[in-house]
Coordinates of C-alpha atoms in Angstrom, one line a residue:
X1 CA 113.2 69.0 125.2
X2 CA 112.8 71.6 128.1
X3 CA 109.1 72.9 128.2
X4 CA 107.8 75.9 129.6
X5 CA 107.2 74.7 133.2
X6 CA 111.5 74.3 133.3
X7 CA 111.5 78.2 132.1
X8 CA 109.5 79.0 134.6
X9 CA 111.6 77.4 136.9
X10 CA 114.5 78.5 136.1
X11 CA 113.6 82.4 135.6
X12 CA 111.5 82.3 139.0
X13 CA 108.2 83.3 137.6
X14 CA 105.0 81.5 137.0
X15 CA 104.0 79.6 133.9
X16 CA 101.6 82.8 133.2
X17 CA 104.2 85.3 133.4
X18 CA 106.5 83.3 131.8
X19 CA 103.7 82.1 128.5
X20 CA 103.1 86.4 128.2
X21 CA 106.9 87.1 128.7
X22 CA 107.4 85.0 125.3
X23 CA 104.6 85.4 123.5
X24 CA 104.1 88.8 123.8
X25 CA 100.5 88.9 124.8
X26 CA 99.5 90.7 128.0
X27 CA 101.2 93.2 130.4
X28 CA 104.7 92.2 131.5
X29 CA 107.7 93.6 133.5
X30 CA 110.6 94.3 131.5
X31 CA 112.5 93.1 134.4
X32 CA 110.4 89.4 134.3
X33 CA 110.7 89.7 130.3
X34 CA 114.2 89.8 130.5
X35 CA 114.7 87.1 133.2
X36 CA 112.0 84.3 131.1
X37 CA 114.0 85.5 127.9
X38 CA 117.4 84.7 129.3
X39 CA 116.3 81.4 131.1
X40 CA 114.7 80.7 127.8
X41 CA 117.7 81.4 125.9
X42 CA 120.1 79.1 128.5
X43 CA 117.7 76.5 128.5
X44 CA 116.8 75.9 124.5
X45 CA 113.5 76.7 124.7
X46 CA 111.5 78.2 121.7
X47 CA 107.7 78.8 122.1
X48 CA 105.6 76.7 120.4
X49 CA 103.4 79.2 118.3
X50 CA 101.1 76.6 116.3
X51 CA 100.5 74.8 119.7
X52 CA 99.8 78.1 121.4
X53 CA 97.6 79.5 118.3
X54 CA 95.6 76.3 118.6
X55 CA 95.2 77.2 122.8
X56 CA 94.0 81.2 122.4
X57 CA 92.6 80.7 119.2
X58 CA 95.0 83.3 117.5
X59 CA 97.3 83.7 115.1
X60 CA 99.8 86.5 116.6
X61 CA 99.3 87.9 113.3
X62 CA 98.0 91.1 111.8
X63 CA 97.3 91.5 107.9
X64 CA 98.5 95.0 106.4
X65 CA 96.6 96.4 103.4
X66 CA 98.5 98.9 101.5
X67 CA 97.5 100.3 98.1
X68 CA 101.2 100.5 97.5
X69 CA 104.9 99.8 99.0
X70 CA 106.5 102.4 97.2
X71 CA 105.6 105.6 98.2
X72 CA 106.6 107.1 100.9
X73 CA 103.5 107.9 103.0
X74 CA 102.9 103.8 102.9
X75 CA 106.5 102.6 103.4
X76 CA 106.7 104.8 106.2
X77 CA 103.1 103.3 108.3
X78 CA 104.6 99.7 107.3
X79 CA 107.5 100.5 109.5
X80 CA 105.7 102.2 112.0
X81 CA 102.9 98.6 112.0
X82 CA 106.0 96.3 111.6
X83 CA 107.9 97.7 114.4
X84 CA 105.2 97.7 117.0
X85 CA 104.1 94.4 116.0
X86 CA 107.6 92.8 116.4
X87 CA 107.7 94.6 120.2
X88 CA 104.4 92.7 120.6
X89 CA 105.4 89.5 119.6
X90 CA 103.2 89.3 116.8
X91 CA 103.8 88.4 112.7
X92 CA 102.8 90.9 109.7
X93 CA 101.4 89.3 106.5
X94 CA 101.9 92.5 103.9
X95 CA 99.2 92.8 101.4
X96 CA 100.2 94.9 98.3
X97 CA 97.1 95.8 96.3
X98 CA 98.8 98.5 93.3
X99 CA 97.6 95.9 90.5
X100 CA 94.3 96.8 90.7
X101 CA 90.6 96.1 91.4
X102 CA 91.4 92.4 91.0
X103 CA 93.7 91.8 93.5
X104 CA 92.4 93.9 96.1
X105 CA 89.1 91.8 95.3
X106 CA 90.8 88.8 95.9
X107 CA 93.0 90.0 99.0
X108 CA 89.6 91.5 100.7
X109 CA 87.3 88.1 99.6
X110 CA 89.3 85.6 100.0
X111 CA 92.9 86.0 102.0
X112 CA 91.7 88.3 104.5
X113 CA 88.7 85.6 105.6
X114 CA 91.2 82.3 105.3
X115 CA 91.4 83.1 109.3
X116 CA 95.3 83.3 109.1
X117 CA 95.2 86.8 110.6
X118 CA 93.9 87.4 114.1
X119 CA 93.3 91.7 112.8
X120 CA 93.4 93.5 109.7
X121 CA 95.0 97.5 109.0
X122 CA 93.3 99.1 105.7
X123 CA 95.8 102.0 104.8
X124 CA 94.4 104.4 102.8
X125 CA 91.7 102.1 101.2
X126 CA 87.7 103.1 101.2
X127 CA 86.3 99.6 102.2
X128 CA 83.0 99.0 101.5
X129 CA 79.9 98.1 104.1
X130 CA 80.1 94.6 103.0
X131 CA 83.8 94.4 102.9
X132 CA 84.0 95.9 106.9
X133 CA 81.4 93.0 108.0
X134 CA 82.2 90.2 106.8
X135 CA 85.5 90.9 108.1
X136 CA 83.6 91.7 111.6
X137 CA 81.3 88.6 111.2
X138 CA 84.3 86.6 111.8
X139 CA 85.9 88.4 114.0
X140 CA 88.4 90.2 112.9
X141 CA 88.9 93.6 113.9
X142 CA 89.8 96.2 111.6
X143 CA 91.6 99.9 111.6
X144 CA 91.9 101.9 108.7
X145 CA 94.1 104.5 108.0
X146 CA 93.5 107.6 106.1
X147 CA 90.0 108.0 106.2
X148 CA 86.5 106.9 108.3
X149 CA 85.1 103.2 107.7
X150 CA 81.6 102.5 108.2
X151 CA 81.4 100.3 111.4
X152 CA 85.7 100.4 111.8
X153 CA 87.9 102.2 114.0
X154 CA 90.1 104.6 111.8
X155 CA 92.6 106.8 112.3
X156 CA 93.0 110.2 109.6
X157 CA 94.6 113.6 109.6
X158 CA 92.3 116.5 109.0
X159 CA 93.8 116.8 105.3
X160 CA 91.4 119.8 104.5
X161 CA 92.3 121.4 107.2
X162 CA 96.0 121.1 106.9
X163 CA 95.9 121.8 103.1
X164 CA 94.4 125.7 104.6
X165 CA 96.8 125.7 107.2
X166 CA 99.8 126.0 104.7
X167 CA 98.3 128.2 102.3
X168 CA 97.4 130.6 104.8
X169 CA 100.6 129.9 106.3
X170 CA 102.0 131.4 102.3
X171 CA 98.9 133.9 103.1
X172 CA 100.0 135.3 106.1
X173 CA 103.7 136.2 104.2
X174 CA 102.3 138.5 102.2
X175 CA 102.1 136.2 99.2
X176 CA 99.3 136.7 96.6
X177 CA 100.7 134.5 93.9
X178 CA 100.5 131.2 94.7
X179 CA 100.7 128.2 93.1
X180 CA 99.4 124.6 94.0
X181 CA 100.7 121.3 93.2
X182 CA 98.0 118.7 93.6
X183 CA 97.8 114.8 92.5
X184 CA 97.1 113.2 89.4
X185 CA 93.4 111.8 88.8
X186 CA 94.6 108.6 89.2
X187 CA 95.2 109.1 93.1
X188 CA 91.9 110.9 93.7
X189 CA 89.8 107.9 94.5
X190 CA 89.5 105.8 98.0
X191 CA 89.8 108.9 100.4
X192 CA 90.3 111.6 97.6
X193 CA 93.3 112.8 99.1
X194 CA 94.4 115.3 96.1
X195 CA 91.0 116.8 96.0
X196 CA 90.6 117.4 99.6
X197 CA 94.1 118.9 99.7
X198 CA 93.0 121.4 96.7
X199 CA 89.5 122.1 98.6
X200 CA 92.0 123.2 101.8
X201 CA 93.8 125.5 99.2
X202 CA 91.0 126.6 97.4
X203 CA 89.4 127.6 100.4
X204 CA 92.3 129.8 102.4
X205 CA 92.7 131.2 98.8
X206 CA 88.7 132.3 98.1
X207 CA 88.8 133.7 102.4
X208 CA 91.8 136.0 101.4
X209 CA 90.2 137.2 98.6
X210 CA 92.9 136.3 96.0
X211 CA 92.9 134.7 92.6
X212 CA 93.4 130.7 91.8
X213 CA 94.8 131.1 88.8
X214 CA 94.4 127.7 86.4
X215 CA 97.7 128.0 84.6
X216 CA 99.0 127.3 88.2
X217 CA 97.3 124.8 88.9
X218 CA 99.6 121.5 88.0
X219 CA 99.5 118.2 89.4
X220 CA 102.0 115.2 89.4
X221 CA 102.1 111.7 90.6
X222 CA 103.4 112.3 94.4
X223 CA 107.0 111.9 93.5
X224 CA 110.0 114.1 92.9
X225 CA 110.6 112.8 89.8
X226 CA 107.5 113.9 88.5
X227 CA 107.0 117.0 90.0
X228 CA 109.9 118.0 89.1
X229 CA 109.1 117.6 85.4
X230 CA 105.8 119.6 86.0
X231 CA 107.3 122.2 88.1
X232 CA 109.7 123.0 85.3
X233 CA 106.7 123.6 83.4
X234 CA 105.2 125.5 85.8
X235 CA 107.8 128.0 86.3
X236 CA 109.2 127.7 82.7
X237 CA 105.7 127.8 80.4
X238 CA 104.7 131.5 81.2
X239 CA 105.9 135.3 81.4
X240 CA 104.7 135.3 84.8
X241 CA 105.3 133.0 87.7
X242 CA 104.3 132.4 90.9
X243 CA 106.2 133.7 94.3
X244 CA 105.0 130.7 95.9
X245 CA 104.5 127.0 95.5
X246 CA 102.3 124.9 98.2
X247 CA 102.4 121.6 97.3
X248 CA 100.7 118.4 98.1
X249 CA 103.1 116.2 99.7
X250 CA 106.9 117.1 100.6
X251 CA 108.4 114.6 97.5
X252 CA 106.4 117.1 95.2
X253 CA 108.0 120.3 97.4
X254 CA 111.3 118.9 96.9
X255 CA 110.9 118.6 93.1
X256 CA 109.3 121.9 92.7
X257 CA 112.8 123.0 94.6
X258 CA 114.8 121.2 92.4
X259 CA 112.8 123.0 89.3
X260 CA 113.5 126.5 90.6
X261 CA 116.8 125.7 90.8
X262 CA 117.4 124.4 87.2
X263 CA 115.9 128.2 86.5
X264 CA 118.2 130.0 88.7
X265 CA 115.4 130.7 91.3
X266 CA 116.4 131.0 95.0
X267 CA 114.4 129.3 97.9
X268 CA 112.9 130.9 99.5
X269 CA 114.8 134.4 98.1
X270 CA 112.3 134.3 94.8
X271 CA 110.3 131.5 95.7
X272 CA 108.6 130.3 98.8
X273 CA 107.4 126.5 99.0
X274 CA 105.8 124.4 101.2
X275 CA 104.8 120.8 101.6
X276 CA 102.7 118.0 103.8
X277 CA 104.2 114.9 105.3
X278 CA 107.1 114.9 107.5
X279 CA 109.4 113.3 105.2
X280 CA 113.0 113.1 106.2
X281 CA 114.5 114.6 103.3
X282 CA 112.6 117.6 104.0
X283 CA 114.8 118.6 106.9
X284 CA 117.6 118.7 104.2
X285 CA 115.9 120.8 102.1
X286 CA 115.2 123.0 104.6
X287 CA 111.4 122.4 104.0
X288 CA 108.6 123.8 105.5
X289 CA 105.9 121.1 105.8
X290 CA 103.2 119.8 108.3
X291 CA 104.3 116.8 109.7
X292 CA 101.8 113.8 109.9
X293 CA 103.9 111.4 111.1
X294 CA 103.3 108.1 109.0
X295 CA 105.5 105.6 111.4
X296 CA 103.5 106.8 114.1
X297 CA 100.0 106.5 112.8
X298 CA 101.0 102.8 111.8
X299 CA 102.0 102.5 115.4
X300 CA 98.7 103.5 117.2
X301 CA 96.7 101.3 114.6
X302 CA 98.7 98.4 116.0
X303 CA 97.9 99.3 119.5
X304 CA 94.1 100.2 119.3
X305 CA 93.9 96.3 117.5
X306 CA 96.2 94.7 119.9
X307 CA 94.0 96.6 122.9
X308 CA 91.1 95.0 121.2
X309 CA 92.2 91.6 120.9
X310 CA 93.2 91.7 124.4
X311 CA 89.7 93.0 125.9
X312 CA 92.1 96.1 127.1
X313 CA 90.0 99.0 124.9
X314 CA 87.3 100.4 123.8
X315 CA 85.3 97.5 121.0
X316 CA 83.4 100.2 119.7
X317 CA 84.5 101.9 115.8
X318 CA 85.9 105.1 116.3
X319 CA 86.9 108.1 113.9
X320 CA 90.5 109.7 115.4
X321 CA 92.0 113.1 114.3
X322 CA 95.8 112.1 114.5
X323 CA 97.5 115.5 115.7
X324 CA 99.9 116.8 112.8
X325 CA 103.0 119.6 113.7
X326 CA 103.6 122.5 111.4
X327 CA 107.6 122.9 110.9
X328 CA 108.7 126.0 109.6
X329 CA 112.0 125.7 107.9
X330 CA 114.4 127.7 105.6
X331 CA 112.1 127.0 102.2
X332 CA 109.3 130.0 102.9
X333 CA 109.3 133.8 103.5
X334 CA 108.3 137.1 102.8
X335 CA 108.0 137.2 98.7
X336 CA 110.1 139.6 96.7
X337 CA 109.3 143.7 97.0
X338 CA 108.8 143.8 93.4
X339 CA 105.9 141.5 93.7
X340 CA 104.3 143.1 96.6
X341 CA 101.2 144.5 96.2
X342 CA 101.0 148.4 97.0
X343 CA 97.6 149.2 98.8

C-alpha cells in the first residue's frame, strides 16, 4: 500500500503540504491541492482518517443542531454548513431536534459530549448556561445561529429591525392599512422570532401614527400552505380589507399572494405585500423581501469554528449582526386612490 511519504513524492511537495492538501486542515495552494490530489489519485492512496484523528486529536467533524429540516430557513443554513464543511475536508453529523424537549435533551446531554464532533452549530436554539459549558469544558467550540449565547460566538440578523424596515418600507407608499402576518405561538419560543418580527411592525406602525388593527392581525405556521388558508380569511372574513400585507417570512408572502388571487385581487394593483428571507421562489413571485441569506450564515458559522479549531481567529464569544439586503420587486406599490387618505 502506498503511504503518504510516496504522495509526497510523487506530487513534489512535503509530507506537510501534502497531509493539509488531503485532509483539508490548514492553508493550501490550490495549485499544490491539485497536484497531492492527482498523485493521490494515480497512486491509490486514501487518507487514513481514524489514524489521523487519533494524531491531532480531532474528528474532522462538526455536529449541526437544527430545530427542524423542513423549513426553509433551516434547509437552507444546512446547505450553506454542509457545503463549506465538504470544501474543508470535514464530516457533518445532522441533529434533528422537532420531537421535542426530549430529544433535544438527549442530543445536548449526551451525543454532543460522546467526543465524536470536534465543534458544534446551534441554529436557532436558546441553549442554556449549562448546556454552552459543558460543551466548552470539553472543548468543543460552539456557534449559534439566530440569536446571542451566553459564553458562545453567534451569528443573528437584527430581526426587529428588519421587521420596521418593511413596514416602513409599506409606510413610506402611502399605505395606512396594513396588515401583518406573524407566527403561530408554537414558534415564539427559543429566540422569539414571531414576536420580535411583530414588535418591528408594531413599532414603524405606532412612529407613523397609524392604527394596528386586531382583525388584521393573523398568524400561520411559516408555510404557504398555511398562510394561505389564513390569508383567505384575512381578506375574505370582513367588509374591509387591507391594502397591504407585511408578512413574516417570504413562504407566508407567497401564500398571502396566492389568497388575493383566489379573490380576484391584483399584486401589487389592490394589494401590496412584502416578506423576510431571501427565498428563491420569491424572485418568481416578484416578491419584495429582505434577504438574510440562510446558505450564507451557515457558511460563516463553519468558518469562525474551523478558524477556531485551527488557532486562526479570535477564541473569544462574539455576538455578529449578519448584513441583510432589502429587494424591491414587482409585489409592492403605491395603494389604490380610493384608499388614500385626503389631508
Amino acid at each position: 500500500m502506498p503511504g503518504i511519504k510516496d504522495v509526497a513524492e510523487r506530487a513534489g511537495l512535503s509530507i506537510a503540504t501534502v497531509s493539509r492538501a488531503l485532509s483539508g486542515k490548514g492553508n493550501v495552494s490550490v495549485r499544490s491541492r491539485e497536484r497531492a490530489q492527482n498523485a493521490a489519485a494515480e497512486l491509490g492512496f486514501v487518507l487514513f482518517y481514524h489514524a489521523s484523528s487519533l494524531a491531532s486529536g480531532r474528528n474532522h467533524n462538526v455536529g449541526l443542531v437544527v430545530p427542524s429540516v423542513h423549513r426553509w430557513f433551516f434547509s437552507s443554513v444546512v446547505e450553506g454548513v454542509s457545503a463549506t464543511l465538504l470544501d474543508a475536508g470535514y464530516d457533518l453529523t445532522l441533529y434533528n431536534v422537532s420531537e421535542g424537549q426530549e430529544r433535544r435533551h438527549s442530543v445536548l446531554n449526551d451525543f454532543l459530549l460522546r467526543k465524536r464532533v470536534d465543534a458544534v452549530i446551534a441554529v436557532s436554539l436558546k441553549l442554556s448556561a449549562a448546556e454552552i459549558q459543558q460543551l466548552l469544558a470539553i472543548h468543543r467550540p460552539i456557534v449559534g445561529i439566530g440569536g446571542p449565547l451566553p459564553g458562545a460566538t453567534a451569528i443573528r440578523i437584527d430581526d426587529s429591525g428588519i421587521a420596521h424596515a418593511a413596514s416602513r418600507h409599506l409606510i413610506q407608499l402611502g399605505h395606512s392599512m396594513i396588515a401583518h402576518m406573524t407566527g403561530d405561538a408554537a414558534y415564539d419560543k427559543d429566540f422569539r422570532l414571531p414576536g420580535t418580527r411583530q414588535a418591528g411592525f408594531k413599532k414603524a406602525m405606532n412612529e407613523a401614527g397609524l392604527a394596528i388593527r386586531p382583525e388584521w392581525q393573523v398568524s400561520a405556521d411559516f408555510t404557504i400552505q398555511g398562510a394561505y388558508a389564513s390569508a383567505r380569511q384575512l381578506l375574505g372574513g370582513s367588509v374591509e380589507r387591507p391594502t397591504a400585507v407585511f408578512a413574516a417570512s417570504d413562504e407566508m408572502a407567497i401564500g398571502t399572494i396566492l389568497a388575493a388571487r383566489d379573490f380576484g385581487l391584483r399584486v401589487p394593483e389592490d394589494l401590496s405585500v412584502i416578506g423576510i428571507d431571501g427565498h428563491e421562489l420569491g424572485e418568481v413571485f416578484g416578491l419584495t423581501t429582505i434577504d438574510q441569506d440562510a446558505r450564507g450564515q451557515g457558511a460563516l458559522a463553519v468558518r469562525r469554528l474551523l478558524a477556531g479549531l485551527d488557532g486562526a481567529g479570535d477564541t473569544a464569544a462574539a455576538d455578529t449582526e449578519y448584513p441583510t439586503r432589502f429587494v424591491i420587486r414587482s409585489s409592492t406599490a403605491v395603494p389604490p386612490m380610493d384608499t388614500v387618505p385626503i389631508h
